[in-house]
Coordinates of C-alpha atoms and ligand atoms in Angstrom, one line a residue:
X1 CA 57.6 -81.6 -174.8
X2 CA 56.0 -81.9 -178.2
X3 CA 52.5 -80.4 -178.3
X4 CA 49.6 -82.3 -179.8
X5 CA 49.5 -80.1 -182.9
X6 CA 53.2 -80.6 -183.5
X7 CA 52.9 -84.3 -183.0
X8 CA 50.3 -84.6 -185.8
X9 CA 52.1 -82.1 -188.0
X10 CA 55.4 -83.7 -188.2
X11 CA 54.5 -87.0 -189.8
X12 CA 52.3 -85.3 -192.4
X13 CA 55.1 -82.9 -193.1
X14 CA 57.6 -85.7 -193.6
X15 CA 55.1 -87.6 -195.7
X16 CA 54.6 -84.7 -198.0
X17 CA 58.3 -84.1 -198.4
X18 CA 58.6 -87.8 -199.4
X19 CA 55.8 -87.4 -201.9
X20 CA 57.3 -84.3 -203.4
X21 CA 60.8 -85.6 -203.7
X22 CA 60.1 -89.2 -204.8
X23 CA 56.8 -89.1 -206.7
X24 CA 58.2 -86.3 -208.7
X25 CA 61.5 -88.1 -209.5
X26 CA 59.6 -91.1 -210.7
X27 CA 58.0 -89.0 -213.5
X28 CA 61.1 -87.3 -214.7
X29 CA 61.5 -87.6 -218.4
X30 CA 65.1 -87.8 -219.6
X31 CA 66.1 -87.2 -223.1
X32 CA 69.2 -86.4 -225.2
X33 CA 67.9 -84.4 -228.1
X34 CA 64.6 -82.7 -227.6
X35 CA 61.8 -82.2 -225.1
X36 CA 58.3 -80.8 -224.8
X37 CA 56.4 -80.3 -221.6
X38 CA 52.9 -79.0 -221.3
X39 CA 49.8 -79.3 -219.1
X40 CA 48.3 -82.1 -221.3
X41 CA 49.7 -85.4 -222.5
X42 CA 47.9 -85.2 -225.9
X43 CA 49.3 -81.7 -226.6
X44 CA 52.8 -82.8 -225.6
X45 CA 52.6 -85.7 -228.0
X46 CA 51.5 -83.4 -230.8
X47 CA 54.6 -81.2 -230.1
X48 CA 57.0 -84.2 -230.0
X49 CA 55.6 -85.6 -233.3
X50 CA 56.2 -82.2 -235.0
X51 CA 59.8 -82.3 -233.8
X52 CA 60.3 -85.9 -234.9
X53 CA 58.9 -84.9 -238.3
X54 CA 61.7 -82.4 -238.7
X55 CA 60.0 -79.3 -237.3
X56 CA 61.9 -76.9 -235.1
X57 CA 60.9 -75.8 -231.5
X58 CA 58.8 -72.9 -232.9
X59 CA 56.8 -75.3 -235.2
X60 CA 56.2 -77.5 -232.2
X61 CA 55.2 -74.6 -230.0
X62 CA 52.6 -73.4 -232.4
X63 CA 51.3 -76.9 -232.8
X64 CA 51.1 -77.4 -229.1
X65 CA 49.3 -74.0 -228.7
X66 CA 46.6 -75.0 -231.2
X67 CA 46.3 -78.5 -229.7
X68 CA 45.8 -77.1 -226.2
X69 CA 43.0 -75.0 -227.5
X70 CA 41.2 -78.3 -228.1
X71 CA 42.2 -80.6 -225.4
X72 CA 42.8 -78.1 -222.5
X73 CA 39.9 -75.8 -223.1
X74 CA 40.0 -74.3 -219.6
X75 CA 43.1 -72.4 -220.4
X76 CA 44.5 -73.4 -223.8
X77 CA 42.9 -71.1 -226.3
X78 CA 42.5 -69.3 -229.5
X79 CA 40.2 -66.8 -227.8
X80 CA 42.9 -65.3 -225.4
X81 CA 46.4 -64.1 -225.6
X82 CA 49.9 -64.5 -224.2
X83 CA 53.6 -64.3 -224.7
X84 CA 56.1 -66.5 -226.6
X85 CA 59.8 -66.2 -225.7
X86 CA 62.1 -67.7 -228.3
X87 CA 65.9 -68.2 -228.0
X88 CA 67.3 -69.6 -231.2
X89 CA 70.2 -72.0 -231.5
X90 CA 72.6 -69.0 -232.3
X91 CA 71.5 -67.3 -229.0
X92 CA 69.3 -64.7 -230.6
X93 CA 66.1 -64.1 -228.6
X94 CA 62.8 -62.4 -229.2
X95 CA 59.4 -62.1 -227.6
X96 CA 56.1 -62.3 -229.4
X97 CA 53.6 -60.3 -227.4
X98 CA 50.1 -61.5 -228.4
X99 CA 48.4 -60.1 -225.3
X100 CA 44.8 -59.1 -225.8
X101 CA 43.9 -55.4 -226.3
X102 CA 40.9 -53.5 -224.8
X103 CA 38.3 -52.9 -227.4
X104 CA 38.3 -49.3 -228.9
X105 CA 35.0 -48.5 -227.1
X106 CA 36.4 -49.5 -223.7
X107 CA 36.6 -46.7 -221.1
X108 CA 38.2 -46.3 -217.7
X109 CA 35.1 -46.7 -215.5
X110 CA 33.3 -49.3 -217.6
X111 CA 33.0 -51.8 -214.7
X112 CA 31.9 -49.2 -212.1
X113 CA 28.2 -48.8 -211.7
X114 CA 26.3 -45.6 -210.8
X115 CA 26.8 -46.2 -207.1
X116 CA 30.6 -46.5 -207.6
X117 CA 30.6 -50.2 -206.9
X118 CA 32.5 -52.5 -209.2
X119 CA 30.3 -55.0 -211.0
X120 CA 31.5 -58.4 -212.2
X121 CA 31.2 -57.7 -215.9
X122 CA 35.0 -57.8 -216.1
X123 CA 34.9 -61.5 -215.2
X124 CA 31.9 -63.0 -216.9
X125 CA 30.1 -62.6 -220.2
X126 CA 30.9 -60.8 -223.4
X127 CA 31.9 -57.5 -221.8
X128 CA 34.8 -59.1 -220.0
X129 CA 36.7 -60.0 -223.2
X130 CA 39.6 -58.2 -224.8
X131 CA 40.5 -58.6 -228.5
X132 CA 42.1 -62.1 -228.7
X133 CA 45.7 -62.3 -229.8
X134 CA 46.6 -66.0 -229.8
X135 CA 45.8 -66.8 -233.5
X136 CA 47.8 -63.8 -234.8
X137 CA 50.6 -64.5 -232.3
X138 CA 51.0 -68.2 -233.1
X139 CA 50.9 -67.5 -236.9
X140 CA 53.4 -64.7 -236.6
X141 CA 55.8 -66.9 -234.7
X142 CA 55.4 -69.6 -237.3
X143 CA 55.9 -67.2 -240.2
X144 CA 59.0 -65.5 -238.7
X145 CA 60.7 -68.3 -236.9
X146 CA 59.1 -71.7 -237.9
X147 CA 60.0 -73.9 -240.8
X148 CA 56.7 -75.7 -241.4
X149 CA 53.5 -74.6 -243.1
X150 CA 50.5 -73.6 -241.0
X151 CA 48.6 -76.6 -242.4
X152 CA 51.2 -79.0 -240.9
X153 CA 51.1 -77.6 -237.4
X154 CA 47.4 -77.0 -237.1
X155 CA 46.2 -80.3 -238.6
X156 CA 46.6 -82.3 -235.3
X157 CA 44.4 -79.8 -233.5
X158 CA 41.8 -80.0 -236.3
X159 CA 41.8 -83.8 -236.0
X160 CA 41.4 -83.7 -232.2
X161 CA 38.5 -81.3 -232.5
X162 CA 36.8 -83.2 -235.3
X163 CA 37.4 -86.8 -234.1
X164 CA 37.2 -85.9 -230.4
X165 CA 39.5 -86.7 -227.5
X166 CA 38.9 -88.6 -224.3
X167 CA 37.8 -86.3 -221.4
X168 CA 40.1 -86.9 -218.5
X169 CA 39.4 -86.4 -214.8
X170 CA 41.0 -83.0 -214.8
X171 CA 38.6 -81.6 -217.4
X172 CA 35.6 -83.4 -215.7
X173 CA 36.5 -81.7 -212.4
X174 CA 36.8 -78.3 -214.0
X175 CA 33.4 -78.6 -215.7
X176 CA 31.9 -79.7 -212.3
X177 CA 33.5 -76.7 -210.6
X178 CA 32.3 -74.2 -213.1
X179 CA 29.1 -75.9 -214.1
X180 CA 26.7 -73.1 -213.0
X181 CA 28.7 -70.4 -214.8
X182 CA 29.1 -72.5 -217.9
X183 CA 25.3 -73.3 -218.0
X184 CA 24.6 -69.5 -218.0
X185 CA 25.5 -69.3 -221.7
X186 CA 23.5 -71.2 -224.3
X187 CA 26.4 -71.4 -226.8
X188 CA 28.6 -72.9 -224.0
X189 CA 25.9 -75.4 -223.1
X190 CA 25.7 -76.5 -226.7
X191 CA 29.4 -77.3 -226.9
X192 CA 30.2 -78.4 -223.4
X193 CA 27.2 -80.5 -222.5
X194 CA 25.7 -83.4 -224.3
X195 CA 21.9 -83.4 -224.2
X196 CA 22.1 -81.1 -221.2
X197 CA 24.5 -83.5 -219.3
X198 CA 28.0 -82.8 -218.2
X199 CA 30.9 -84.6 -220.0
X200 CA 32.5 -87.1 -217.7
X201 CA 35.9 -88.8 -217.7
X202 CA 36.1 -91.4 -220.5
X203 CA 33.6 -89.6 -222.8
X204 CA 34.7 -88.5 -226.2
X205 CA 34.4 -84.7 -226.6
X206 CA 34.0 -83.7 -230.3
X207 CA 34.0 -80.0 -231.0
X208 CA 32.7 -79.6 -234.6
X209 CA 32.4 -75.8 -234.6
X210 CA 35.9 -75.5 -233.2
X211 CA 37.1 -77.9 -235.9
X212 CA 35.5 -75.7 -238.6
X213 CA 37.1 -72.6 -237.1
X214 CA 40.6 -74.3 -237.1
X215 CA 40.0 -75.4 -240.7
X216 CA 39.2 -71.8 -241.7
X217 CA 42.4 -70.7 -240.0
X218 CA 44.3 -73.4 -241.8
X219 CA 42.9 -72.3 -245.2
X220 CA 42.7 -68.5 -244.7
X221 CA 45.2 -67.9 -241.9
X222 CA 44.8 -65.0 -239.4
X223 CA 42.6 -63.2 -242.0
X224 CA 39.7 -65.6 -241.2
X225 CA 39.9 -64.9 -237.5
X226 CA 40.4 -61.1 -237.7
X227 CA 38.3 -60.2 -240.7
X228 CA 36.5 -63.3 -242.1
X229 CA 33.8 -65.7 -241.0
X230 CA 35.2 -66.2 -237.5
X231 CA 35.5 -62.4 -237.0
X232 CA 31.8 -62.2 -237.9
X233 CA 30.9 -64.9 -235.4
X234 CA 32.8 -63.1 -232.6
X235 CA 31.1 -59.8 -233.4
X236 CA 27.7 -61.5 -233.5
X237 CA 28.4 -63.0 -230.0
X238 CA 29.4 -59.5 -228.8
X239 CA 26.1 -58.1 -230.0
X240 CA 24.1 -60.9 -228.3
X241 CA 26.0 -60.5 -225.0
X242 CA 26.5 -56.8 -224.9
X243 CA 30.3 -57.0 -225.5
X244 CA 32.4 -54.2 -227.1
X245 CA 34.6 -56.0 -229.6
X246 CA 33.9 -54.8 -233.1
X247 CA 35.0 -55.8 -236.6
X248 CA 37.3 -52.8 -236.6
X249 CA 38.9 -54.0 -233.3
X250 CA 39.6 -57.4 -234.7
X251 CA 41.0 -56.0 -238.0
X252 CA 43.3 -53.7 -236.0
X253 CA 44.7 -56.4 -233.8
X254 CA 48.5 -56.9 -234.2
X255 CA 50.9 -59.0 -232.2
X256 CA 54.1 -57.1 -231.3
X257 CA 57.6 -58.4 -231.6
X258 CA 59.5 -57.2 -228.5
X259 CA 63.0 -57.4 -227.1
X260 CA 63.1 -59.7 -224.1
X261 CA 63.9 -58.4 -220.7
X262 CA 67.5 -59.4 -219.9
X263 CA 69.3 -59.8 -216.6
X264 CA 71.8 -61.9 -214.8
X265 CA 71.7 -63.9 -211.6
X266 CA 75.0 -65.1 -210.2
X267 CA 76.7 -66.7 -213.3
X268 CA 73.5 -67.2 -215.2
X269 CA 71.8 -65.0 -217.8
X270 CA 68.0 -64.6 -217.5
X271 CA 65.7 -63.9 -220.4
X272 CA 62.0 -63.1 -219.8
X273 CA 59.1 -61.0 -221.1
X274 CA 58.7 -57.3 -221.0
X275 CA 55.6 -55.2 -220.4
X276 CA 52.7 -55.5 -220.9
X277 CA 53.7 -58.4 -218.7
X278 CA 55.1 -57.6 -215.3
X279 CA 56.7 -61.0 -215.2
X280 CA 60.2 -60.3 -216.6
X281 CA 60.8 -57.0 -214.8
X282 CA 59.6 -58.4 -211.4
X283 CA 61.6 -61.6 -211.8
X284 CA 64.8 -59.8 -212.6
X285 CA 64.3 -57.2 -209.9
X286 CA 63.7 -60.1 -207.4
X287 CA 66.8 -62.0 -208.6
X288 CA 68.9 -58.8 -208.4
X289 CA 67.9 -58.3 -204.8
X290 CA 68.4 -61.9 -203.8
X291 CA 71.8 -62.0 -205.5
X292 CA 72.9 -59.8 -202.7
X293 CA 72.4 -62.6 -200.2
X294 CA 73.9 -66.1 -200.0
X295 CA 70.5 -67.8 -200.2
X296 CA 72.0 -71.2 -200.7
X297 CA 74.0 -70.9 -197.4
X298 CA 70.9 -69.7 -195.6
X299 CA 69.2 -73.0 -196.4
X300 CA 66.1 -74.2 -198.2
X301 CA 63.0 -73.0 -196.5
X302 CA 65.0 -71.8 -193.5
X303 CA 63.5 -68.9 -191.7
X304 CA 66.5 -66.8 -192.9
X305 CA 66.0 -67.5 -196.6
X306 CA 62.2 -67.3 -196.5
X307 CA 62.3 -64.0 -194.6
X308 CA 64.8 -62.4 -197.1
X309 CA 62.9 -63.7 -200.1
X310 CA 59.6 -62.4 -198.7
X311 CA 61.1 -59.0 -198.0
X312 CA 62.3 -58.8 -201.6
X313 CA 58.8 -59.9 -202.9
X314 CA 57.1 -57.1 -200.9
X315 CA 59.2 -54.5 -202.4
X316 CA 59.0 -55.8 -206.0
X317 CA 55.2 -56.2 -205.9
X318 CA 54.8 -52.7 -204.6
X319 CA 56.8 -51.4 -207.6
X320 CA 54.6 -53.6 -209.8
X321 CA 51.5 -51.8 -208.7
X322 CA 53.0 -48.4 -209.2
X323 CA 55.1 -48.5 -212.4
X324 CA 53.9 -51.3 -214.7
X325 CA 51.4 -51.2 -217.5
X326 CA 51.2 -51.2 -221.3
X327 CA 54.4 -49.5 -222.6
X328 CA 52.5 -48.1 -225.5
X329 CA 50.5 -46.0 -223.1
X330 CA 52.7 -45.2 -220.1
X331 CA 56.4 -44.8 -219.6
X332 CA 57.7 -47.9 -217.8
X333 CA 61.1 -47.3 -216.0
X334 CA 62.3 -50.7 -217.1
X335 CA 66.0 -49.7 -217.1
X336 CA 65.9 -48.5 -213.5
X337 CA 63.8 -51.4 -212.2
X338 CA 66.0 -54.2 -213.6
X339 CA 69.3 -52.5 -212.7
X340 CA 71.7 -53.9 -210.1
X341 CA 72.0 -50.4 -208.6
X342 CA 68.2 -50.1 -208.1
X343 CA 68.3 -53.5 -206.4
X344 CA 71.0 -52.2 -204.1
X345 CA 68.9 -49.2 -203.1
X346 CA 65.6 -51.2 -202.9
X347 CA 67.2 -53.8 -200.6
X348 CA 69.1 -51.3 -198.4
X349 CA 66.3 -51.3 -195.8
X350 CA 65.8 -55.1 -195.7
X351 CA 66.5 -56.1 -192.1
X352 CA 67.4 -59.8 -192.0
X353 CA 66.1 -60.0 -188.5
X354 CA 62.9 -57.9 -188.8
X355 CA 60.1 -57.7 -191.3
X356 CA 59.4 -54.3 -192.8
X357 CA 55.7 -53.5 -192.4
X358 CA 54.1 -53.5 -195.9
X359 CA 52.3 -50.3 -194.9
X360 CA 55.8 -48.6 -194.6
X361 CA 56.6 -49.5 -198.2
X362 CA 53.8 -48.3 -200.5
X363 CA 50.1 -49.1 -200.9
X364 CA 48.9 -51.2 -203.8
X365 CA 48.0 -54.8 -203.6
X366 CA 45.4 -56.6 -201.6
X367 CA 44.3 -60.2 -201.2
X368 CA 45.7 -63.2 -203.0
X369 CA 44.0 -65.6 -205.2
X370 CA 45.3 -68.4 -207.4
X371 CA 43.3 -69.5 -210.4
X372 CA 44.6 -72.5 -212.4
X373 CA 43.7 -70.4 -215.4
X374 CA 46.7 -69.8 -217.5
X375 CA 48.9 -72.5 -219.0
X376 CA 52.6 -72.7 -219.8
X377 CA 54.6 -75.0 -222.0
X378 CA 58.3 -75.3 -222.9
X379 CA 60.1 -76.8 -225.9
X380 CA 63.7 -77.5 -226.8
X381 CA 64.5 -79.0 -230.2
X382 CA 67.5 -81.0 -231.3
X383 CA 69.1 -77.9 -232.9
X384 CA 69.1 -76.0 -229.6
X385 CA 66.2 -73.7 -230.3
X386 CA 64.2 -73.0 -227.1
X387 CA 60.6 -71.7 -226.8
X388 CA 58.8 -70.7 -223.6
X389 CA 55.1 -69.9 -224.0
X390 CA 52.5 -68.8 -221.5
X391 CA 49.0 -68.0 -222.8
X392 CA 45.7 -67.6 -221.1
X393 CA 42.0 -66.8 -221.2
X394 CA 42.4 -65.5 -217.6
X395 CA 39.9 -67.4 -215.5
X396 CA 39.2 -71.1 -216.0
X397 CA 37.1 -71.1 -219.2
X398 CA 37.7 -67.4 -219.5
X399 CA 34.5 -65.4 -219.8
X400 CA 32.6 -68.7 -219.8
X401 CA 31.2 -67.7 -223.2
X402 CA 31.8 -69.9 -226.2
X403 CA 31.5 -68.0 -229.5
X404 CA 28.4 -69.5 -231.0
X405 CA 29.2 -71.3 -234.2
X406 CA 32.9 -70.9 -233.7
X407 CA 33.3 -73.3 -230.7
X408 CA 35.9 -71.5 -228.6
X409 CA 35.9 -69.7 -225.3
X410 CA 36.6 -66.0 -225.2
X411 CA 38.9 -64.5 -222.5
X412 CA 37.9 -62.4 -219.5
X413 CA 41.2 -60.6 -219.7
X414 CA 39.7 -57.2 -219.1
X415 CA 39.8 -58.1 -215.4
X416 CA 43.6 -57.8 -215.5
X417 CA 43.2 -54.0 -215.8
X418 CA 42.8 -52.1 -212.6
X419 CA 39.1 -51.3 -213.0
X420 CA 39.2 -48.9 -210.1
X421 CA 42.3 -47.6 -208.4
X422 CA 42.5 -49.1 -204.9
X423 CA 40.1 -51.9 -205.6
X424 CA 41.6 -55.4 -206.3
X425 CA 41.0 -57.5 -209.4
X426 CA 40.4 -61.2 -209.1
X427 CA 44.0 -61.9 -208.1
X428 CA 43.9 -59.2 -205.4
X429 CA 46.1 -57.0 -207.6
X430 CA 45.6 -53.3 -207.6
X431 CA 47.2 -51.0 -210.0
X432 CA 47.2 -47.3 -210.2
X433 CA 46.6 -45.4 -213.3
X434 CA 49.5 -47.2 -215.1
X435 CA 47.1 -50.1 -215.6
X436 CA 43.8 -48.2 -215.9
X437 CA 41.5 -49.3 -218.7
X438 CA 42.0 -47.3 -221.9
X439 CA 40.8 -47.9 -225.4
X440 CA 43.1 -50.4 -227.3
X441 CA 45.5 -50.8 -224.3
X442 CA 46.9 -54.2 -223.2
X443 CA 46.1 -55.2 -219.6
X444 CA 49.1 -55.8 -217.3
X445 CA 50.0 -59.5 -217.0
X446 CA 52.0 -61.6 -214.6
X447 CA 52.9 -64.2 -217.2
X448 CA 56.6 -65.0 -216.9
X449 CA 57.9 -67.3 -219.7
X450 CA 61.6 -67.4 -219.0
X451 CA 64.8 -69.0 -220.3
X452 CA 68.0 -69.2 -218.1
X453 CA 71.3 -69.7 -219.8
X454 CA 74.9 -70.2 -218.6
X455 CA 78.0 -69.5 -220.7
X456 CA 75.7 -69.0 -223.7
X457 CA 73.9 -72.4 -223.3
X458 CA 70.3 -72.9 -222.3
X459 CA 69.9 -74.4 -218.8
X460 CA 66.2 -73.8 -217.9
X461 CA 63.1 -73.2 -220.0
X462 CA 60.2 -72.5 -217.7
X463 CA 57.1 -70.6 -216.8
X464 CA 53.8 -71.3 -215.1
X465 CA 50.3 -70.4 -214.2
X466 CA 48.9 -69.0 -211.0
X467 CA 47.9 -65.4 -211.5
X468 CA 49.9 -63.1 -209.3
X469 CA 51.9 -66.0 -208.0
X470 CA 53.3 -67.0 -211.4
X471 CA 56.3 -64.7 -210.8
X472 CA 57.1 -66.0 -207.4
X473 CA 56.6 -69.6 -208.6
X474 CA 59.1 -69.1 -211.4
X475 CA 61.5 -67.3 -209.0
X476 CA 61.5 -70.2 -206.5
X477 CA 62.0 -72.8 -209.2
X478 CA 65.1 -70.9 -210.5
X479 CA 66.6 -70.5 -207.0
X480 CA 65.8 -74.1 -206.2
X481 CA 68.0 -75.1 -209.1
X482 CA 70.8 -72.4 -208.8
X483 CA 71.1 -71.9 -205.1
X484 CA 69.7 -75.1 -203.6
X485 CA 71.2 -77.3 -206.4
X486 CA 67.9 -79.3 -206.8
X487 CA 67.2 -81.6 -209.7
X488 CA 64.2 -80.6 -211.9
X489 CA 61.6 -82.7 -210.1
X490 CA 62.6 -81.4 -206.7
X491 CA 62.8 -77.8 -208.0
X492 CA 59.4 -77.8 -209.5
X493 CA 57.6 -79.9 -206.9
X494 CA 59.0 -78.3 -203.8
X495 CA 56.4 -76.4 -201.8
X496 CA 56.2 -72.7 -202.3
X497 CA 55.3 -69.5 -200.6
X498 CA 54.2 -66.1 -201.9
X499 CA 54.2 -62.5 -200.6
X500 CA 52.7 -59.8 -202.8
X501 CA 53.1 -57.0 -200.3
X502 CA 49.5 -56.3 -199.5
X503 CA 48.0 -57.8 -197.5
X504 CA 51.1 -58.0 -195.3
X505 CA 50.8 -61.8 -195.2
X506 CA 53.3 -64.5 -196.1
X507 CA 51.1 -67.2 -197.8
X508 CA 52.5 -70.7 -197.9
X509 CA 51.4 -74.0 -199.3
X510 CA 50.4 -76.7 -196.8
X511 CA 53.4 -78.1 -195.0
X512 CA 55.8 -75.7 -196.7
X513 CA 57.1 -74.3 -193.4
X514 CA 58.0 -76.5 -190.5
X515 CA 56.7 -75.3 -187.1
X516 CA 60.1 -73.9 -185.9
X517 CA 60.5 -71.9 -189.2
X518 CA 57.0 -70.6 -188.9
X519 CA 57.7 -69.5 -185.3
X520 CA 61.0 -67.8 -186.3
X521 CA 59.3 -66.0 -189.1
X522 CA 56.6 -64.7 -186.7
X523 CA 59.3 -63.5 -184.3
X524 CA 60.8 -61.5 -187.2
X525 CA 57.5 -59.8 -187.7
X526 CA 56.3 -61.8 -190.7
X527 CA 52.7 -62.9 -190.8
X528 CA 52.8 -66.5 -192.2
X529 CA 49.5 -68.0 -193.3
X530 CA 48.9 -71.5 -194.7
X531 CA 47.0 -71.5 -198.0
X532 CA 44.3 -74.0 -198.7
X533 CA 45.3 -74.5 -202.3
X534 CA 48.6 -74.9 -204.1
X535 CA 50.5 -72.1 -205.7
X536 CA 50.7 -72.0 -209.4
X537 CA 52.1 -74.8 -211.5
X538 CA 55.4 -74.6 -213.3
X539 CA 56.3 -76.5 -216.4
X540 CA 60.1 -76.5 -216.8
X541 CA 62.8 -78.2 -218.8
X542 CA 66.3 -78.4 -217.3
X543 CA 69.3 -78.9 -219.6
X544 CA 72.7 -80.2 -218.4
X545 CA 75.1 -79.2 -221.1
X546 CA 78.0 -81.1 -219.6
X547 CA 76.2 -84.4 -219.6
X548 CA 74.3 -83.5 -222.7
X549 CA 71.0 -84.5 -221.1
X550 CA 67.6 -82.9 -220.9
X551 CA 65.2 -83.4 -218.0
X552 CA 61.6 -82.4 -217.4
X553 CA 59.0 -83.2 -214.8
X554 CA 55.4 -81.9 -214.8
X555 CA 54.5 -80.0 -211.7
X556 CA 52.4 -82.3 -209.5
X557 CA 50.1 -79.4 -208.9
X558 CA 48.8 -79.6 -212.4
X559 CA 50.0 -82.9 -213.9
X560 CA 50.6 -82.7 -217.6
X561 CA 53.3 -84.5 -219.4
X562 CA 56.9 -84.2 -220.5
X563 CA 58.2 -86.2 -223.4
X564 CA 61.5 -86.2 -225.1
X565 CA 63.8 -88.3 -227.3
Ligands
LIG601 N1 45.5 -63.3 -216.8 C1 46.6 -63.5 -215.9 C2 47.8 -62.8 -216.3 O1 48.0 -62.4 -217.4 O2 48.6 -62.5 -215.4

């Protein structure tokens, strides 16, 4: 007999499946030569125009990055940082690490008050900001790997800031959600409210101070941001708000060119980003463990596959908390963590019938939160160059503080450090000393811009947002394509689950797990728990080299737009 709760569950479950697999398909963009996908239609259009005007994928990626700082101010930025993964048409790959750094005056216990309690200064206000890396990172990418002049790629952003853009419902909703925080800072009120009122859908938002900042960057390059007028405005904002960033900090900021993290999964090669992001190492460690199981044969969202994937996630997130941090400050055992041998050892105690209690693995990570904070975009050009970029100001609207006179939000990336060993940050992630605050150190990230290739040809360019769930969202999209043979819309839009070891809870999106799967997982000792919100948002491009076709489909969780030609 079907119980009442099952009776009402089944139709909703089927309904959602239909939405995921048909609504997504309807939006799939198909192209032959090139594609851009980002969280915002205007920014995507900017990227496509750059490509059509002869720019390569790097030119387009830099243009999209600047455009998002105008039209997607909740996460797109020039006041934050991120990672750009480039794979050129010849197969050479590189990462530009433009993660923020802690100001020189930062110290380990700076967010712990006299009674040993953590305050929230790592999340709000000037003290939460690290030294921004985006401007230096985008300009470095353009200089080293682009073909166009800075003026050409930044002009669309300048025009959008100066002439304005139409506020959409997404931005209106975010402003409503964060209104109280945003109203706490006069410089933010000046930019984001008109005569004290919220901007609403359909309004034109002009950002004159931001336009002036982008014009200075156009004319003087990174020098303006790090030692010119904009630098002075940032330092003035710090003085007003009690922040730590100095002129010296800005002058000393340097993006770092790094080797990508490389691995393989079945017949595919995986490229992703190294520390200070945990994304690449965790993704490859997860894939190495899962390669030991026939996930495809176990079945999509079957209790067998969900159980094994969760067991892998627990182990990898416990390693994350222990071993990962800024490689300039700690020795990260990258070689070991991404080796097949380590995956063999790490998975040797996975019991396919029984959950391992998280407490029996290692302490480290508590609570789970997903902030739609970060943003990812992917580009492929007609030459075969691929770019995968994730950048962020951490929380939605970062520190909530707009630099007065410069018109952009500063990040609250200092919260990605472990402010106090054993106490979670806003994603519930705890680190040990590997990710403790230190002067000039980069906080550990979960950003996972990734490129998957097969036989030397790009297959997937992807990444996402979602805090600690970025890694597991990217993972599930990859296995949806490789193991479950899904098309891009199904792979991106399929419901997801997430386990980050502590708490010992298998979080899943609404309707992800049918009742019988849920019960089977419980009988194996898992602790499934439905989440109120969605997990992350993935923006991916899928290439079929045999058909010579390119596909992309924005994640329904965020929307956005894919456009190709
Ligand atoms: N700020 C989120 C991350 O870097 O993972």
